Short mmCIF file of C-alpha atoms in Angstrom, two decimals:
data_model
loop_
_atom_site.label_atom_id
_atom_site.label_comp_id
_atom_site.label_asym_id
_atom_site.label_seq_id
_atom_site.Cartn_x
_atom_site.Cartn_y
_atom_site.Cartn_z
CA MET A 1 98.93 56.63 112.96
CA THR A 2 101.23 59.64 113.27
CA GLU A 3 99.59 62.71 114.74
CA THR A 4 100.31 66.06 113.09
CA VAL A 5 102.14 68.38 115.48
CA CYS A 6 101.13 72.03 115.21
CA THR A 7 103.94 74.42 116.13
CA MET A 8 103.03 77.95 117.11
CA PRO A 9 105.10 81.11 116.77
CA GLN A 10 105.35 83.45 119.74
CA LEU A 11 104.39 87.09 120.07
CA ASN A 12 107.23 89.58 120.51
CA LYS A 13 109.75 87.02 119.26
CA PRO A 14 111.37 86.90 115.80
CA ALA A 15 108.86 85.69 113.21
CA PRO A 16 109.77 82.36 111.60
CA ASP A 17 112.03 82.89 108.62
CA PHE A 18 111.01 81.71 105.17
CA ASN A 19 112.30 81.51 101.62
CA ALA A 20 109.37 80.66 99.40
CA PRO A 21 108.18 80.82 95.78
CA THR A 22 105.40 83.34 95.15
CA THR A 23 103.43 84.77 92.28
CA HIS A 24 105.97 87.64 92.28
CA GLY A 25 109.06 85.43 92.41
CA PRO A 26 110.97 84.13 95.46
CA LYS A 27 110.34 86.00 98.72
CA THR A 28 112.09 85.86 102.09
CA LEU A 29 111.21 87.44 105.40
CA ALA A 30 114.33 89.60 105.03
CA ASP A 31 112.83 91.18 101.89
CA TYR A 32 110.37 92.97 104.19
CA ARG A 33 112.94 94.35 106.61
CA GLY A 34 112.14 97.99 107.33
CA LYS A 35 108.45 97.52 106.56
CA TRP A 36 105.46 96.12 108.41
CA LEU A 37 104.14 92.88 106.95
CA VAL A 38 100.68 91.32 107.07
CA LEU A 39 101.16 87.64 106.25
CA PHE A 40 97.87 85.78 105.88
CA SER A 41 96.91 82.25 104.91
CA HIS A 42 93.77 80.92 103.27
CA PRO A 43 92.52 77.33 102.89
CA ALA A 44 92.47 77.09 99.08
CA ASP A 45 92.32 78.95 95.79
CA PHE A 46 89.04 79.09 93.85
CA THR A 47 86.92 79.01 97.01
CA PRO A 48 84.20 81.59 97.72
CA VAL A 49 85.11 82.84 101.21
CA CYS A 50 88.78 83.16 100.28
CA THR A 51 87.80 85.07 97.16
CA THR A 52 85.92 87.67 99.23
CA GLU A 53 88.94 88.06 101.51
CA PHE A 54 91.37 88.54 98.64
CA ILE A 55 89.10 91.13 97.06
CA ALA A 56 89.01 93.01 100.37
CA PHE A 57 92.78 92.82 100.90
CA ALA A 58 93.37 93.93 97.30
CA LYS A 59 91.05 96.93 97.67
CA ALA A 60 92.81 97.91 100.92
CA ALA A 61 96.36 97.43 99.59
CA ASP A 62 96.93 101.16 99.05
CA GLN A 63 95.77 101.93 102.59
CA PHE A 64 98.20 99.37 103.97
CA GLY A 65 100.89 100.88 101.75
CA GLU A 66 100.32 104.29 103.32
CA LEU A 67 101.17 102.62 106.65
CA ASN A 68 104.48 101.26 105.29
CA THR A 69 102.84 97.83 105.32
CA GLU A 70 103.12 95.07 102.73
CA LEU A 71 100.67 92.21 102.16
CA LEU A 72 101.65 88.59 101.54
CA GLY A 73 99.18 85.75 101.04
CA LEU A 74 99.71 81.99 101.35
CA SER A 75 97.97 78.72 100.71
CA ILE A 76 99.02 75.14 100.11
CA ASP A 77 98.51 75.48 96.37
CA SER A 78 100.91 75.86 93.45
CA HIS A 79 101.87 79.25 92.08
CA TYR A 80 100.14 78.21 88.84
CA ALA A 81 96.88 77.85 90.77
CA HIS A 82 97.50 81.21 92.44
CA ILE A 83 98.10 82.90 89.09
CA ALA A 84 94.99 81.34 87.55
CA TRP A 85 92.87 82.32 90.56
CA THR A 86 94.03 85.93 90.71
CA ARG A 87 93.39 86.25 86.97
CA ASN A 88 89.93 84.79 87.55
CA ILE A 89 89.26 87.33 90.33
CA GLU A 90 90.20 90.17 88.00
CA GLU A 91 88.05 88.77 85.18
CA ASN A 92 84.98 88.06 87.33
CA PHE A 93 85.13 90.87 89.89
CA GLY A 94 87.24 93.55 88.23
CA VAL A 95 89.74 93.55 91.12
CA HIS A 96 93.49 93.28 90.56
CA VAL A 97 95.42 91.45 93.30
CA PRO A 98 98.65 93.49 93.61
CA PHE A 99 100.46 91.51 96.31
CA PRO A 100 102.34 88.19 96.09
CA ILE A 101 100.98 84.82 97.22
CA ILE A 102 103.26 82.12 98.60
CA ALA A 103 102.93 78.70 96.95
CA ASP A 104 103.49 76.45 99.98
CA LEU A 105 103.14 72.96 98.54
CA SER A 106 105.79 71.72 100.98
CA MET A 107 103.78 73.21 103.88
CA ASP A 108 107.07 74.47 105.36
CA VAL A 109 105.86 78.03 105.94
CA ALA A 110 102.39 76.93 107.04
CA ASN A 111 103.84 74.55 109.63
CA ALA A 112 106.38 77.10 110.90
CA TYR A 113 103.57 79.60 111.52
CA GLY A 114 101.04 77.14 112.92
CA MET A 115 98.70 77.73 110.00
CA VAL A 116 97.79 74.04 109.74
CA GLN A 117 95.46 73.16 112.59
CA PRO A 118 94.79 69.40 112.87
CA GLY A 119 91.37 70.04 114.38
CA ALA A 120 90.38 71.81 111.16
CA SER A 121 92.46 70.14 108.44
CA ASP A 122 95.77 68.33 108.01
CA THR A 123 96.25 69.53 104.43
CA SER A 124 94.93 73.11 104.32
CA ALA A 125 95.91 76.28 106.11
CA VAL A 126 93.26 77.94 108.25
CA ARG A 127 92.59 81.68 108.03
CA ALA A 128 95.60 82.82 110.04
CA THR A 129 96.92 86.38 109.99
CA PHE A 130 100.28 87.58 111.32
CA ILE A 131 101.48 91.15 111.73
CA ILE A 132 105.27 91.44 111.67
CA ASP A 133 107.06 94.69 112.44
CA PRO A 134 109.98 96.27 110.52
CA GLU A 135 112.48 94.44 112.74
CA GLY A 136 111.00 91.05 111.89
CA ILE A 137 109.26 90.67 115.26
CA LEU A 138 105.85 88.99 115.37
CA ARG A 139 103.50 91.51 116.98
CA ALA A 140 100.03 90.01 116.49
CA MET A 141 98.40 86.84 115.24
CA VAL A 142 94.74 86.04 114.70
CA TYR A 143 93.15 82.74 113.67
CA TYR A 144 89.74 82.36 112.03
CA PRO A 145 87.90 79.13 111.19
CA MET A 146 87.60 77.98 107.60
CA THR A 147 83.91 78.82 107.47
CA ASN A 148 84.14 82.52 108.33
CA GLY A 149 85.94 85.33 106.57
CA ARG A 150 88.18 87.89 108.24
CA SER A 151 87.57 91.60 108.66
CA VAL A 152 90.28 93.34 106.65
CA ASP A 153 89.27 96.65 108.24
CA GLU A 154 90.23 95.19 111.62
CA PHE A 155 93.76 94.42 110.43
CA LEU A 156 94.12 97.95 109.09
CA ARG A 157 92.96 99.23 112.46
CA LEU A 158 95.33 96.93 114.31
CA VAL A 159 98.37 98.02 112.30
CA LYS A 160 97.49 101.66 113.04
CA ALA A 161 97.07 100.86 116.73
CA LEU A 162 100.40 99.02 116.94
CA GLN A 163 102.22 101.85 115.20
CA THR A 164 100.57 104.40 117.51
CA SER A 165 101.55 102.41 120.60
CA ASP A 166 105.15 102.13 119.41
CA ALA A 167 105.46 105.80 118.53
CA ASN A 168 103.86 107.14 121.72
CA ARG A 169 104.43 104.44 124.37
CA VAL A 170 100.72 104.13 125.04
CA ALA A 171 98.03 101.47 124.85
CA THR A 172 94.78 101.70 122.90
CA PRO A 173 91.29 100.83 124.15
CA GLU A 174 88.72 98.53 122.58
CA ASN A 175 88.02 99.43 118.94
CA TRP A 176 90.39 102.41 119.10
CA GLN A 177 90.44 104.52 115.95
CA PRO A 178 92.94 107.24 114.99
CA GLY A 179 91.90 110.45 116.74
CA ASP A 180 90.45 108.65 119.76
CA LYS A 181 91.99 109.05 123.20
CA VAL A 182 94.72 106.58 124.11
CA ILE A 183 95.37 104.85 127.44
CA VAL A 184 98.23 106.10 129.59
CA PRO A 185 100.34 103.28 131.07
CA PRO A 186 99.35 102.65 134.72
CA PRO A 187 101.65 103.95 137.46
CA ALA A 188 104.41 101.59 138.52
CA THR A 189 104.74 102.77 142.12
CA ALA A 190 102.45 103.79 144.98
CA GLN A 191 103.80 107.35 144.84
CA GLU A 192 103.03 107.63 141.11
CA ALA A 193 99.52 106.28 141.75
CA GLU A 194 99.03 108.97 144.39
CA THR A 195 99.92 111.80 141.99
CA ARG A 196 98.25 110.43 138.85
CA LYS A 197 94.99 112.36 139.44
CA SER A 198 96.79 115.72 139.27
CA GLU A 199 98.77 115.02 136.09
CA GLY A 200 96.18 116.43 133.69
CA TYR A 201 94.92 113.23 132.11
CA ASP A 202 91.31 112.19 131.50
CA TYR A 203 91.30 110.50 134.90
CA VAL A 204 88.90 107.79 136.10
CA ASP A 205 91.07 106.03 138.68
CA TRP A 206 94.77 105.63 139.39
CA TYR A 207 95.04 102.69 136.96
CA PHE A 208 92.72 104.07 134.26
CA SER A 209 93.57 107.35 132.55
CA LYS A 210 93.35 108.50 128.96
CA LYS A 211 94.78 111.36 126.95
CA ASP A 212 94.65 112.92 123.50
CA LEU A 213 97.69 112.53 121.32
CA ALA A 214 99.38 115.71 120.18
CA VAL A 215 98.57 116.42 116.53
#
């Protein structure tokens, strides 16, 4: 019996390329150049947990758009199933799904991104989420089990945090929200560690200092 091999993409490396059919026509990774992309997979259409996630992503689409961020779904279903399901969501829940969904019957995209986890299923994608920056670099990836839905608010927060870190060369603490203090990178030399306390930051120790971002 041949064992399914799960390949995994790597953070801070180019995201795996794709050219795939979607509910909005063919899409490639290059189509999203210059924008942030949240690419997320779900196990199957017409399933309850996935339906709650798609409703949440759809309701948050405008907020992602304000962050120059596009949404792109995926499952190992046909685009006909995707179309029928999104129409069903709008009919039953009054929510329009404005973003495309990849029809990955070949499993090419799912395998390239490690969305198929043999410990969970050999034929369905788990709840994997990938954040790709405007240069096509994979910046974050999060995997959830099939039984538990994602927090869409967390992915909004994470995109904001990544953009803040890039723009200001800082890190962000646990559950950072816009307006909170950010973490100053630790000193790289003994001399810098010695002077850190006098540099005007919210200082706790030489390796732990915060500051407010200029408005």
